[in-house]
Amino acid sequence: MVTGPHTQAPGALPVAAAHCAKPISANQTSKALRRRLMAGVQRSLWWLASVGSLIGAWELCWYAGLADPLLLPPPHIFLAKLTEQFRFFSPAGSSEDGESGGIWPVLAVMAWTSMRVVVGLALGFVGAVAFGIAIRYYRIFGLLTLPTVTLLTPISPVAWLPIAIFVFGIGDVPAIFLVFISVFFVIVLSTLSQIDNVPASYIHVARIMGATKHQLFRHVILPTVLPGLFVTLRLNLFAAWMVVLIAEAVGVGSGLGQIVMMARNTFNSSLVFFTMTLIGLLGYAFDRALLTVQNKVLWWVGPAATGGR
């Protein structure tokens, strides 16, 4: 074969493509980093403005005499009593010994509550997705179980608390079980809906290309349904937090829920609002962490498709 001055060697890039494939310059990289930094700063400032507006309105109501400091103490009052509140988190409870408190018991209580939420959510999400897939893949299994799942879904997780205590006793397991129940049935039905809404063209193309049933599930169905399932999980995250606090107050005897119950019984409004602040911060941190995991796992879709930033 005769090659001229304009003839491309086999496997070589076209001339136009070679000119277009320019490496990213350091200036472009720095601009991208600067844009991301500015976006992060902007989000942080709006977050502070939002929280600051709530705190400002609360303090203004106290200043105007509209909020009783005994019943609705503003942040500057209940946060000023941190060392007093810390002792309620220690194993010694509400002992009058001032040295029984400290930051470490507070962190330990937060860690135990977080552990119950994480374990319950993980078991509920994985179990529900597997259960929903089994319903759609195995017809007899679906016919036997789907009516029962639909029947149990409307039952509030709180109604399962006596059963959890009867079966598992007092401890961590009832709280984990309630978190599991709070997400399991909803995500099973969401999984079925997501599978049913997979575009038929995706499945037809995969079958034409000779994909097996296992390959069809792994490379077509699962990547299509996961974004919607993660959004459902994030929406149910806050329900899981509400359930675990109720379980801790009644069926566990420890954790942030138990602290809130003790504060109510002792009419300690400062402890109530301090614990509520911890719960809010933990819930927000969990939502951000779940969004980060979601964006890492669902790397093939953008932030808009995963339900938030």
mmCIF file with all atom_site columns, C-alpha atoms in Angstrom, residues 114-130 175-184 187 230 233 236-237 240 286 290 293:
data_model
loop_
_atom_site.group_PDB
_atom_site.id
_atom_site.type_symbol
_atom_site.label_atom_id
_atom_site.label_alt_id
_atom_site.label_comp_id
_atom_site.label_asym_id
_atom_site.label_entity_id
_atom_site.label_seq_id
_atom_site.pdbx_PDB_ins_code
_atom_site.Cartn_x
_atom_site.Cartn_y
_atom_site.Cartn_z
_atom_site.occupancy
_atom_site.B_iso_or_equiv
_atom_site.pdbx_formal_charge
_atom_site.auth_seq_id
_atom_site.auth_comp_id
_atom_site.auth_asym_id
_atom_site.auth_atom_id
_atom_site.pdbx_PDB_model_num
ATOM 1  C CA . SER A 1 114 ? -25.833 6.300  65.218 1.00 0.00 ? 114 SER A CA 1
ATOM 2  C CA . MET A 1 115 ? -24.820 2.632  65.222 1.00 0.00 ? 115 MET A CA 1
ATOM 3  C CA . ARG A 1 116 ? -28.435 1.518  65.595 1.00 0.00 ? 116 ARG A CA 1
ATOM 4  C CA . VAL A 1 117 ? -29.505 3.752  62.705 1.00 0.00 ? 117 VAL A CA 1
ATOM 5  C CA . VAL A 1 118 ? -26.661 2.641  60.409 1.00 0.00 ? 118 VAL A CA 1
ATOM 6  C CA . VAL A 1 119 ? -27.129 -1.092 61.052 1.00 0.00 ? 119 VAL A CA 1
ATOM 7  C CA . GLY A 1 120 ? -30.903 -0.901 60.691 1.00 0.00 ? 120 GLY A CA 1
ATOM 8  C CA . LEU A 1 121 ? -30.716 1.138  57.476 1.00 0.00 ? 121 LEU A CA 1
ATOM 9  C CA . ALA A 1 122 ? -28.071 -1.129 55.928 1.00 0.00 ? 122 ALA A CA 1
ATOM 10 C CA . LEU A 1 123 ? -29.983 -4.327 56.734 1.00 0.00 ? 123 LEU A CA 1
ATOM 11 C CA . GLY A 1 124 ? -33.284 -2.804 55.625 1.00 0.00 ? 124 GLY A CA 1
ATOM 12 C CA . PHE A 1 125 ? -31.952 -1.445 52.330 1.00 0.00 ? 125 PHE A CA 1
ATOM 13 C CA . VAL A 1 126 ? -30.019 -4.557 51.262 1.00 0.00 ? 126 VAL A CA 1
ATOM 14 C CA . GLY A 1 127 ? -32.774 -6.927 52.424 1.00 0.00 ? 127 GLY A CA 1
ATOM 15 C CA . ALA A 1 128 ? -35.537 -4.912 50.752 1.00 0.00 ? 128 ALA A CA 1
ATOM 16 C CA . VAL A 1 129 ? -33.753 -4.651 47.387 1.00 0.00 ? 129 VAL A CA 1
ATOM 17 C CA . ALA A 1 130 ? -33.007 -8.390 47.402 1.00 0.00 ? 130 ALA A CA 1
ATOM 18 C CA . ALA A 1 175 ? -34.154 -0.406 68.050 1.00 0.00 ? 175 ALA A CA 1
ATOM 19 C CA . ILE A 1 176 ? -32.304 -1.883 65.065 1.00 0.00 ? 176 ILE A CA 1
ATOM 20 C CA . PHE A 1 177 ? -35.372 -3.962 64.213 1.00 0.00 ? 177 PHE A CA 1
ATOM 21 C CA . LEU A 1 178 ? -37.625 -0.889 64.212 1.00 0.00 ? 178 LEU A CA 1
ATOM 22 C CA . VAL A 1 179 ? -35.245 1.000  61.910 1.00 0.00 ? 179 VAL A CA 1
ATOM 23 C CA . PHE A 1 180 ? -35.188 -2.072 59.663 1.00 0.00 ? 180 PHE A CA 1
ATOM 24 C CA . ILE A 1 181 ? -39.003 -2.181 59.575 1.00 0.00 ? 181 ILE A CA 1
ATOM 25 C CA . SER A 1 182 ? -39.263 1.566  58.905 1.00 0.00 ? 182 SER A CA 1
ATOM 26 C CA . VAL A 1 183 ? -37.453 1.225  55.558 1.00 0.00 ? 183 VAL A CA 1
ATOM 27 C CA . PHE A 1 184 ? -37.946 -2.413 54.525 1.00 0.00 ? 184 PHE A CA 1
ATOM 28 C CA . ILE A 1 187 ? -38.110 0.049  49.692 1.00 0.00 ? 187 ILE A CA 1
ATOM 29 C CA . PHE A 1 230 ? -31.129 5.737  46.906 1.00 0.00 ? 230 PHE A CA 1
ATOM 30 C CA . LEU A 1 233 ? -33.541 5.626  51.186 1.00 0.00 ? 233 LEU A CA 1
ATOM 31 C CA . ASN A 1 236 ? -36.762 7.441  54.766 1.00 0.00 ? 236 ASN A CA 1
ATOM 32 C CA . LEU A 1 237 ? -33.562 8.298  56.659 1.00 0.00 ? 237 LEU A CA 1
ATOM 33 C CA . ALA A 1 240 ? -35.584 5.980  60.728 1.00 0.00 ? 240 ALA A CA 1
ATOM 34 C CA . PHE A 1 286 ? -26.123 11.410 58.062 1.00 0.00 ? 286 PHE A CA 1
ATOM 35 C CA . LEU A 1 290 ? -25.521 9.281  52.496 1.00 0.00 ? 290 LEU A CA 1
ATOM 36 C CA . VAL A 1 293 ? -21.975 7.618  49.283 1.00 0.00 ? 293 VAL A CA 1
#
